Amino acid sequence: MQTAIGILMILAGIAGAVFMMKKAERRAASAPPAEPIRPVPIEEAVEALNRKLKEDPGARLSVELYGLARTDLPAVAPVTERPAACYKTVSYSCREKSGGQRRGFRSASNLEQTEEYRESGPDDFYIMDSTSDEKIYVDLESFGDRAELLSACDSYEEKNSKWMDRHLKSCRRFFPRLGSDIAGYHVLEYFYHVNQPLNIAGDLYRHARRYRIAASSGKKRSLVTYKSEEQAQKVLQKSRLTAVGLGLIAVVVGIGVIIAGFR
């Protein structure tokens, strides 16, 4: 019996390590690749696109750009009230999971969440660099989870919390659904501040007299990140080491259980 338990622990450890390693690799989709990003100047990218547009009015150019986040209109993140070049706000109502009220510490992770509100903006978010006066407008939604934004707020609040009392007016805006079964609210807000340095890899194109960049189609690299290559690789390396470490612990414990069974 102990031998079977030990073998199961070893297999579980290996499976868990493989799962965490794959999860870490998937995160690479929203992080700079192992090789350095070598963005082209915006001036050079625009000139190259214009040459293609002479032959094909619908042409797109796969590029990697570096620039500073800007917006023509003042933008304020609605929850944190931070000035932003762009922001994304999502709110959820939280209810107890089926099977009765959970005991112990309550958080958004052990509650059923229903999205109630989503807002992002502004529409004129763009990047610029020192080589050109051209604005490259960013189709941020096209990048999905490959667009990594700074976290401004990730908060779970009980329904009658003091925070909710202080933000009652805005909370009515973000949490339209009410009810006695609601345990609390989960608020997420992300943003790029004005002049935030960004690396963007995607397709450059022209639409309605504007140069825009969106996620590339197919297997071409697509990402928006504020992280330097060094920062991103450190995060990935840490995830890999954690996966290997936990897997080794489970294997060692499993071997120990098997040995104990033969005594």
PDB file of C-alpha atoms in Angstrom:
ATOM      1  CA  MET A   1       0.000   0.000   0.000  1.00  0.00           C
ATOM      2  CA  GLN A   2       2.773   2.405   0.948  1.00  0.00           C
ATOM      3  CA  THR A   3       4.591   1.533  -2.264  1.00  0.00           C
ATOM      4  CA  ALA A   4       1.509   2.457  -4.308  1.00  0.00           C
ATOM      5  CA  ILE A   5       1.123   5.731  -2.404  1.00  0.00           C
ATOM      6  CA  GLY A   6       4.797   6.534  -2.967  1.00  0.00           C
ATOM      7  CA  ILE A   7       4.540   5.834  -6.691  1.00  0.00           C
ATOM      8  CA  LEU A   8       1.435   8.013  -6.931  1.00  0.00           C
ATOM      9  CA  MET A   9       3.250  10.848  -5.143  1.00  0.00           C
ATOM     10  CA  ILE A  10       6.202  10.560  -7.542  1.00  0.00           C
ATOM     11  CA  LEU A  11       3.899  10.590 -10.577  1.00  0.00           C
ATOM     12  CA  ALA A  12       1.915  13.506  -9.150  1.00  0.00           C
ATOM     13  CA  GLY A  13       5.148  15.428  -8.542  1.00  0.00           C
ATOM     14  CA  ILE A  14       6.356  14.862 -12.084  1.00  0.00           C
ATOM     15  CA  ALA A  15       2.948  15.739 -13.560  1.00  0.00           C
ATOM     16  CA  GLY A  16       2.730  18.893 -11.426  1.00  0.00           C
ATOM     17  CA  ALA A  17       6.211  20.009 -12.474  1.00  0.00           C
ATOM     18  CA  VAL A  18       5.410  19.449 -16.155  1.00  0.00           C
ATOM     19  CA  PHE A  19       2.132  21.372 -15.800  1.00  0.00           C
ATOM     20  CA  MET A  20       3.847  24.343 -14.118  1.00  0.00           C
ATOM     21  CA  MET A  21       6.641  24.330 -16.697  1.00  0.00           C
ATOM     22  CA  LYS A  22       4.118  24.460 -19.542  1.00  0.00           C
ATOM     23  CA  LYS A  23       2.234  27.250 -17.781  1.00  0.00           C
ATOM     24  CA  ALA A  24       5.476  29.225 -17.475  1.00  0.00           C
ATOM     25  CA  GLU A  25       6.152  28.699 -21.167  1.00  0.00           C
ATOM     26  CA  ARG A  26       2.675  29.956 -22.070  1.00  0.00           C
ATOM     27  CA  ARG A  27       3.454  33.159 -20.224  1.00  0.00           C
ATOM     28  CA  ALA A  28       6.236  33.726 -22.723  1.00  0.00           C
ATOM     29  CA  ALA A  29       3.550  34.669 -25.243  1.00  0.00           C
ATOM     30  CA  SER A  30       3.107  37.992 -23.420  1.00  0.00           C
ATOM     31  CA  ALA A  31       6.784  38.518 -22.609  1.00  0.00           C
ATOM     32  CA  PRO A  32       9.820  39.423 -24.703  1.00  0.00           C
ATOM     33  CA  PRO A  33      11.407  36.386 -26.358  1.00  0.00           C
ATOM     34  CA  ALA A  34      14.751  34.930 -25.317  1.00  0.00           C
ATOM     35  CA  GLU A  35      16.528  36.831 -28.067  1.00  0.00           C
ATOM     36  CA  PRO A  36      16.686  40.615 -27.581  1.00  0.00           C
ATOM     37  CA  ILE A  37      13.910  42.683 -29.139  1.00  0.00           C
ATOM     38  CA  ARG A  38      15.454  44.967 -31.740  1.00  0.00           C
ATOM     39  CA  PRO A  39      12.726  47.463 -32.561  1.00  0.00           C
ATOM     40  CA  VAL A  40      13.020  49.587 -35.652  1.00  0.00           C
ATOM     41  CA  PRO A  41      12.591  53.359 -35.356  1.00  0.00           C
ATOM     42  CA  ILE A  42       9.045  54.522 -36.077  1.00  0.00           C
ATOM     43  CA  GLU A  43      10.282  56.706 -38.939  1.00  0.00           C
ATOM     44  CA  GLU A  44      11.874  53.688 -40.635  1.00  0.00           C
ATOM     45  CA  ALA A  45       8.797  51.503 -40.054  1.00  0.00           C
ATOM     46  CA  VAL A  46       6.426  54.104 -41.517  1.00  0.00           C
ATOM     47  CA  GLU A  47       8.620  54.570 -44.608  1.00  0.00           C
ATOM     48  CA  ALA A  48       8.741  50.805 -45.175  1.00  0.00           C
ATOM     49  CA  LEU A  49       4.949  50.527 -44.825  1.00  0.00           C
ATOM     50  CA  ASN A  50       4.383  53.431 -47.237  1.00  0.00           C
ATOM     51  CA  ARG A  51       6.485  51.653 -49.872  1.00  0.00           C
ATOM     52  CA  LYS A  52       4.298  48.554 -49.516  1.00  0.00           C
ATOM     53  CA  LEU A  53       1.092  50.630 -49.621  1.00  0.00           C
ATOM     54  CA  LYS A  54       2.009  51.943 -53.094  1.00  0.00           C
ATOM     55  CA  GLU A  55       1.752  48.386 -54.397  1.00  0.00           C
ATOM     56  CA  ASP A  56      -1.025  47.142 -52.101  1.00  0.00           C
ATOM     57  CA  PRO A  57      -3.444  49.603 -50.405  1.00  0.00           C
ATOM     58  CA  GLY A  58      -4.271  46.986 -47.749  1.00  0.00           C
ATOM     59  CA  ALA A  59      -0.691  46.043 -46.968  1.00  0.00           C
ATOM     60  CA  ARG A  60       0.531  45.333 -43.456  1.00  0.00           C
ATOM     61  CA  LEU A  61       4.080  45.291 -42.127  1.00  0.00           C
ATOM     62  CA  SER A  62       5.253  42.961 -39.350  1.00  0.00           C
ATOM     63  CA  VAL A  63       7.355  45.138 -37.042  1.00  0.00           C
ATOM     64  CA  GLU A  64       8.706  45.538 -33.538  1.00  0.00           C
ATOM     65  CA  LEU A  65       8.507  49.082 -32.173  1.00  0.00           C
ATOM     66  CA  TYR A  66       9.625  50.890 -29.052  1.00  0.00           C
ATOM     67  CA  GLY A  67       7.945  54.101 -27.956  1.00  0.00           C
ATOM     68  CA  LEU A  68       6.391  56.116 -25.172  1.00  0.00           C
ATOM     69  CA  ALA A  69       2.681  55.771 -24.371  1.00  0.00           C
ATOM     70  CA  ARG A  70       0.641  58.905 -25.066  1.00  0.00           C
ATOM     71  CA  THR A  71      -2.948  60.051 -25.553  1.00  0.00           C
ATOM     72  CA  ASP A  72      -4.429  63.207 -27.100  1.00  0.00           C
ATOM     73  CA  LEU A  73      -7.203  63.496 -24.520  1.00  0.00           C
ATOM     74  CA  PRO A  74      -6.773  63.485 -20.735  1.00  0.00           C
ATOM     75  CA  ALA A  75      -7.597  60.045 -19.302  1.00  0.00           C
ATOM     76  CA  VAL A  76      -8.125  59.078 -15.670  1.00  0.00           C
ATOM     77  CA  ALA A  77      -8.452  55.467 -14.536  1.00  0.00           C
ATOM     78  CA  PRO A  78     -11.941  55.452 -12.969  1.00  0.00           C
ATOM     79  CA  VAL A  79     -11.256  53.448  -9.768  1.00  0.00           C
ATOM     80  CA  THR A  80      -7.724  54.505  -8.792  1.00  0.00           C
ATOM     81  CA  GLU A  81      -8.104  57.949 -10.415  1.00  0.00           C
ATOM     82  CA  ARG A  82      -4.584  57.699 -11.832  1.00  0.00           C
ATOM     83  CA  PRO A  83      -3.714  59.714 -14.938  1.00  0.00           C
ATOM     84  CA  ALA A  84      -3.227  57.177 -17.716  1.00  0.00           C
ATOM     85  CA  ALA A  85      -2.390  56.872 -21.386  1.00  0.00           C
ATOM     86  CA  CYS A  86      -4.803  53.926 -21.334  1.00  0.00           C
ATOM     87  CA  TYR A  87      -6.565  51.802 -18.737  1.00  0.00           C
ATOM     88  CA  LYS A  88      -8.739  48.721 -18.342  1.00  0.00           C
ATOM     89  CA  THR A  89     -11.241  48.321 -15.497  1.00  0.00           C
ATOM     90  CA  VAL A  90     -13.141  45.111 -14.736  1.00  0.00           C
ATOM     91  CA  SER A  91     -15.487  44.464 -11.810  1.00  0.00           C
ATOM     92  CA  TYR A  92     -17.142  41.276 -10.566  1.00  0.00           C
ATOM     93  CA  SER A  93     -19.886  40.519  -8.082  1.00  0.00           C
ATOM     94  CA  CYS A  94     -18.961  37.582  -5.829  1.00  0.00           C
ATOM     95  CA  ARG A  95     -21.219  34.912  -4.345  1.00  0.00           C
ATOM     96  CA  GLU A  96     -20.602  31.928  -2.124  1.00  0.00           C
ATOM     97  CA  LYS A  97     -19.928  28.763  -4.107  1.00  0.00           C
ATOM     98  CA  SER A  98     -22.651  26.142  -4.134  1.00  0.00           C
ATOM     99  CA  GLY A  99     -22.589  23.787  -1.165  1.00  0.00           C
ATOM    100  CA  GLY A 100     -22.932  26.333   1.592  1.00  0.00           C
ATOM    101  CA  GLN A 101     -20.852  29.115   3.050  1.00  0.00           C
ATOM    102  CA  ARG A 102     -17.130  28.464   3.176  1.00  0.00           C
ATOM    103  CA  ARG A 103     -15.425  28.802   6.495  1.00  0.00           C
ATOM    104  CA  GLY A 104     -12.237  30.706   7.080  1.00  0.00           C
ATOM    105  CA  PHE A 105     -10.780  33.648   5.176  1.00  0.00           C
ATOM    106  CA  ARG A 106     -13.001  34.824   2.352  1.00  0.00           C
ATOM    107  CA  SER A 107     -11.400  36.097  -0.855  1.00  0.00           C
ATOM    108  CA  ALA A 108     -12.309  36.451  -4.504  1.00  0.00           C
ATOM    109  CA  SER A 109     -10.500  33.183  -5.270  1.00  0.00           C
ATOM    110  CA  ASN A 110     -12.976  31.018  -3.325  1.00  0.00           C
ATOM    111  CA  LEU A 111     -16.131  32.747  -4.528  1.00  0.00           C
ATOM    112  CA  GLU A 112     -18.120  32.515  -7.734  1.00  0.00           C
ATOM    113  CA  GLN A 113     -17.518  35.668  -9.742  1.00  0.00           C
ATOM    114  CA  THR A 114     -19.818  37.279 -12.282  1.00  0.00           C
ATOM    115  CA  GLU A 115     -18.478  40.049 -14.475  1.00  0.00           C
ATOM    116  CA  GLU A 116     -20.631  43.135 -14.031  1.00  0.00           C
ATOM    117  CA  TYR A 117     -18.685  45.902 -15.681  1.00  0.00           C
ATOM    118  CA  ARG A 118     -15.826  46.364 -18.145  1.00  0.00           C
ATOM    119  CA  GLU A 119     -14.399  49.616 -19.374  1.00  0.00           C
ATOM    120  CA  SER A 120     -11.253  50.543 -21.263  1.00  0.00           C
ATOM    121  CA  GLY A 121      -9.888  53.597 -22.947  1.00  0.00           C
ATOM    122  CA  PRO A 122      -9.121  56.013 -24.315  1.00  0.00           C
ATOM    123  CA  ASP A 123      -9.509  55.210 -28.004  1.00  0.00           C
ATOM    124  CA  ASP A 124      -6.625  57.467 -29.019  1.00  0.00           C
ATOM    125  CA  PHE A 125      -3.863  55.611 -27.153  1.00  0.00           C
ATOM    126  CA  TYR A 126      -0.652  55.670 -29.202  1.00  0.00           C
ATOM    127  CA  ILE A 127       3.142  55.519 -28.993  1.00  0.00           C
ATOM    128  CA  MET A 128       5.787  57.906 -30.314  1.00  0.00           C
ATOM    129  CA  ASP A 129       9.562  57.976 -30.437  1.00  0.00           C
ATOM    130  CA  SER A 130      12.197  60.624 -31.096  1.00  0.00           C
ATOM    131  CA  THR A 131      12.671  59.714 -34.781  1.00  0.00           C
ATOM    132  CA  SER A 132       9.288  60.860 -36.064  1.00  0.00           C
ATOM    133  CA  ASP A 133       6.241  63.018 -35.400  1.00  0.00           C
ATOM    134  CA  GLU A 134       3.991  60.153 -36.482  1.00  0.00           C
ATOM    135  CA  LYS A 135       1.661  58.650 -33.897  1.00  0.00           C
ATOM    136  CA  ILE A 136       1.269  54.872 -33.932  1.00  0.00           C
ATOM    137  CA  TYR A 137      -2.183  54.104 -32.518  1.00  0.00           C
ATOM    138  CA  VAL A 138      -2.392  50.806 -30.638  1.00  0.00           C
ATOM    139  CA  ASP A 139      -5.273  48.355 -31.109  1.00  0.00           C
ATOM    140  CA  LEU A 140      -4.770  47.049 -27.593  1.00  0.00           C
ATOM    141  CA  GLU A 141      -7.823  44.760 -27.558  1.00  0.00           C
ATOM    142  CA  SER A 142      -6.461  42.789 -30.520  1.00  0.00           C
ATOM    143  CA  PHE A 143      -3.515  41.600 -28.381  1.00  0.00           C
ATOM    144  CA  GLY A 144      -5.758  40.044 -25.715  1.00  0.00           C
ATOM    145  CA  ASP A 145      -3.722  38.501 -22.895  1.00  0.00           C
ATOM    146  CA  ARG A 146      -0.542  39.195 -24.857  1.00  0.00           C
ATOM    147  CA  ALA A 147      -0.851  42.816 -23.743  1.00  0.00           C
ATOM    148  CA  GLU A 148       0.712  43.121 -20.303  1.00  0.00           C
ATOM    149  CA  LEU A 149      -0.429  46.177 -18.361  1.00  0.00           C
ATOM    150  CA  LEU A 150       0.644  47.558 -15.008  1.00  0.00           C
ATOM    151  CA  SER A 151      -1.650  46.572 -12.143  1.00  0.00           C
ATOM    152  CA  ALA A 152      -3.230  49.577 -10.448  1.00  0.00           C
ATOM    153  CA  CYS A 153      -5.854  47.721  -8.393  1.00  0.00           C
ATOM    154  CA  ASP A 154      -6.651  44.083  -7.570  1.00  0.00           C
ATOM    155  CA  SER A 155      -8.940  44.248  -4.576  1.00  0.00           C
ATOM    156  CA  TYR A 156     -11.659  42.087  -3.060  1.00  0.00           C
ATOM    157  CA  GLU A 157     -14.093  44.075  -0.927  1.00  0.00           C
ATOM    158  CA  GLU A 158     -16.878  42.829   1.335  1.00  0.00           C
ATOM    159  CA  LYS A 159     -20.264  44.240   0.382  1.00  0.00           C
ATOM    160  CA  ASN A 160     -20.379  46.589   3.385  1.00  0.00           C
ATOM    161  CA  SER A 161     -16.672  47.465   3.557  1.00  0.00           C
ATOM    162  CA  LYS A 162     -15.466  50.949   4.414  1.00  0.00           C
ATOM    163  CA  TRP A 163     -13.856  51.127   0.973  1.00  0.00           C
ATOM    164  CA  MET A 164     -17.268  50.589  -0.582  1.00  0.00           C
ATOM    165  CA  ASP A 165     -18.737  53.312   1.620  1.00  0.00           C
ATOM    166  CA  ARG A 166     -16.054  55.769   0.518  1.00  0.00           C
ATOM    167  CA  HIS A 167     -16.590  54.901  -3.151  1.00  0.00           C
ATOM    168  CA  LEU A 168     -20.345  54.459  -3.026  1.00  0.00           C
ATOM    169  CA  LYS A 169     -21.066  56.681  -6.022  1.00  0.00           C
ATOM    170  CA  SER A 170     -18.517  55.004  -8.285  1.00  0.00           C
ATOM    171  CA  CYS A 171     -19.462  51.562  -6.960  1.00  0.00           C
ATOM    172  CA  ARG A 172     -23.014  52.030  -8.197  1.00  0.00           C
ATOM    173  CA  ARG A 173     -21.476  52.576 -11.593  1.00  0.00           C
ATOM    174  CA  PHE A 174     -19.232  49.519 -11.468  1.00  0.00           C
ATOM    175  CA  PHE A 175     -21.592  47.142  -9.650  1.00  0.00           C
ATOM    176  CA  PRO A 176     -25.088  47.549 -11.080  1.00  0.00           C
ATOM    177  CA  ARG A 177     -26.333  44.178  -9.820  1.00  0.00           C
ATOM    178  CA  LEU A 178     -27.356  44.042  -6.172  1.00  0.00           C
ATOM    179  CA  GLY A 179     -28.812  41.299  -4.009  1.00  0.00           C
ATOM    180  CA  SER A 180     -28.715  39.710  -0.581  1.00  0.00           C
ATOM    181  CA  ASP A 181     -26.689  36.761  -1.927  1.00  0.00           C
ATOM    182  CA  ILE A 182     -23.768  38.970  -2.965  1.00  0.00           C
ATOM    183  CA  ALA A 183     -20.838  38.519  -0.589  1.00  0.00           C
ATOM    184  CA  GLY A 184     -18.624  41.226  -2.038  1.00  0.00           C
ATOM    185  CA  TYR A 185     -16.931  42.658  -5.086  1.00  0.00           C
ATOM    186  CA  HIS A 186     -13.673  42.081  -6.946  1.00  0.00           C
ATOM    187  CA  VAL A 187     -12.136  45.111  -8.642  1.00  0.00           C
ATOM    188  CA  LEU A 188      -9.326  44.930 -11.188  1.00  0.00           C
ATOM    189  CA  GLU A 189      -7.745  47.903 -12.874  1.00  0.00           C
ATOM    190  CA  TYR A 190      -4.723  48.039 -15.186  1.00  0.00           C
ATOM    191  CA  PHE A 191      -3.073  50.955 -16.918  1.00  0.00           C
ATOM    192  CA  TYR A 192      -0.109  52.492 -18.736  1.00  0.00           C
ATOM    193  CA  HIS A 193       0.911  55.872 -17.432  1.00  0.00           C
ATOM    194  CA  VAL A 194       1.748  58.704 -19.816  1.00  0.00           C
ATOM    195  CA  ASN A 195       5.281  58.309 -21.228  1.00  0.00           C
ATOM    196  CA  GLN A 196       5.389  54.641 -20.175  1.00  0.00           C
ATOM    197  CA  PRO A 197       8.106  52.954 -22.306  1.00  0.00           C
ATOM    198  CA  LEU A 198       6.578  50.086 -24.302  1.00  0.00           C
ATOM    199  CA  ASN A 199       7.811  47.328 -26.589  1.00  0.00           C
ATOM    200  CA  ILE A 200       5.228  46.307 -29.185  1.00  0.00           C
ATOM    201  CA  ALA A 201       5.469  43.534 -31.770  1.00  0.00           C
ATOM    202  CA  GLY A 202       2.651  43.269 -34.299  1.00  0.00           C
ATOM    203  CA  ASP A 203       1.343  44.362 -37.696  1.00  0.00           C
ATOM    204  CA  LEU A 204       1.661  48.010 -38.704  1.00  0.00           C
ATOM    205  CA  TYR A 205      -1.030  49.275 -41.079  1.00  0.00           C
ATOM    206  CA  ARG A 206      -2.837  52.460 -42.096  1.00  0.00           C
ATOM    207  CA  HIS A 207      -6.546  53.088 -41.564  1.00  0.00           C
ATOM    208  CA  ALA A 208      -8.572  56.309 -41.679  1.00  0.00           C
ATOM    209  CA  ARG A 209      -5.386  58.360 -42.134  1.00  0.00           C
ATOM    210  CA  ARG A 210      -3.835  56.880 -39.016  1.00  0.00           C
ATOM    211  CA  TYR A 211      -0.950  54.492 -38.591  1.00  0.00           C
ATOM    212  CA  ARG A 212      -1.984  51.658 -36.311  1.00  0.00           C
ATOM    213  CA  ILE A 213      -0.436  48.530 -34.858  1.00  0.00           C
ATOM    214  CA  ALA A 214      -2.388  45.381 -34.007  1.00  0.00           C
ATOM    215  CA  ALA A 215      -1.665  41.775 -33.098  1.00  0.00           C
ATOM    216  CA  SER A 216      -0.154  39.798 -35.960  1.00  0.00           C
ATOM    217  CA  SER A 217      -2.045  36.952 -37.558  1.00  0.00           C
ATOM    218  CA  GLY A 218      -0.776  33.389 -37.648  1.00  0.00           C
ATOM    219  CA  LYS A 219       2.335  32.431 -35.720  1.00  0.00           C
ATOM    220  CA  LYS A 220       4.059  35.804 -35.933  1.00  0.00           C
ATOM    221  CA  ARG A 221       5.161  37.265 -32.631  1.00  0.00           C
ATOM    222  CA  SER A 222       2.634  39.604 -31.006  1.00  0.00           C
ATOM    223  CA  LEU A 223       3.047  41.338 -27.671  1.00  0.00           C
ATOM    224  CA  VAL A 224       2.760  44.586 -25.774  1.00  0.00           C
ATOM    225  CA  THR A 225       4.970  44.795 -22.707  1.00  0.00           C
ATOM    226  CA  TYR A 226       6.382  47.363 -20.336  1.00  0.00           C
ATOM    227  CA  LYS A 227       8.972  44.900 -19.061  1.00  0.00           C
ATOM    228  CA  SER A 228      12.533  44.889 -20.215  1.00  0.00           C
ATOM    229  CA  GLU A 229      13.857  41.642 -21.636  1.00  0.00           C
ATOM    230  CA  GLU A 230      15.889  41.055 -18.446  1.00  0.00           C
ATOM    231  CA  GLN A 231      12.842  41.469 -16.167  1.00  0.00           C
ATOM    232  CA  ALA A 232      10.680  39.153 -18.245  1.00  0.00           C
ATOM    233  CA  GLN A 233      13.285  36.410 -18.396  1.00  0.00           C
ATOM    234  CA  LYS A 234      13.806  36.566 -14.608  1.00  0.00           C
ATOM    235  CA  VAL A 235      10.068  35.964 -14.052  1.00  0.00           C
ATOM    236  CA  LEU A 236      10.055  32.996 -16.417  1.00  0.00           C
ATOM    237  CA  GLN A 237      13.215  31.529 -14.901  1.00  0.00           C
ATOM    238  CA  LYS A 238      11.745  31.806 -11.394  1.00  0.00           C
ATOM    239  CA  SER A 239       8.594  29.980 -12.530  1.00  0.00           C
ATOM    240  CA  ARG A 240      10.661  27.168 -14.032  1.00  0.00           C
ATOM    241  CA  LEU A 241      12.797  26.791 -10.892  1.00  0.00           C
ATOM    242  CA  THR A 242       9.685  26.705  -8.693  1.00  0.00           C
ATOM    243  CA  ALA A 243       8.162  23.958 -10.854  1.00  0.00           C
ATOM    244  CA  VAL A 244      11.325  21.852 -10.737  1.00  0.00           C
ATOM    245  CA  GLY A 245      11.725  22.392  -6.973  1.00  0.00           C
ATOM    246  CA  LEU A 246       8.173  21.328  -6.123  1.00  0.00           C
ATOM    247  CA  GLY A 247       8.468  18.322  -8.424  1.00  0.00           C
ATOM    248  CA  LEU A 248      11.703  17.203  -6.759  1.00  0.00           C
ATOM    249  CA  ILE A 249      10.183  17.542  -3.280  1.00  0.00           C
ATOM    250  CA  ALA A 250       7.234  15.337  -4.272  1.00  0.00           C
ATOM    251  CA  VAL A 251       9.578  12.750  -5.820  1.00  0.00           C
ATOM    252  CA  VAL A 252      11.832  12.660  -2.737  1.00  0.00           C
ATOM    253  CA  VAL A 253       8.847  12.290  -0.394  1.00  0.00           C
ATOM    254  CA  GLY A 254       7.410   9.562  -2.620  1.00  0.00           C
ATOM    255  CA  ILE A 255      10.708   7.633  -2.577  1.00  0.00           C
ATOM    256  CA  GLY A 256      10.804   8.023   1.202  1.00  0.00           C
ATOM    257  CA  VAL A 257       7.321   6.534   1.511  1.00  0.00           C
ATOM    258  CA  ILE A 258       8.331   3.575  -0.682  1.00  0.00           C
ATOM    259  CA  ILE A 259      11.478   2.909   1.351  1.00  0.00           C
ATOM    260  CA  ALA A 260       9.518   3.121   4.590  1.00  0.00           C
ATOM    261  CA  GLY A 261       7.151   0.476   3.241  1.00  0.00           C
ATOM    262  CA  PHE A 262       9.961  -2.085   2.948  1.00  0.00           C
ATOM    263  CA  ARG A 263      11.138  -1.682   6.517  1.00  0.00           C
TER     264      ARG A 263
END
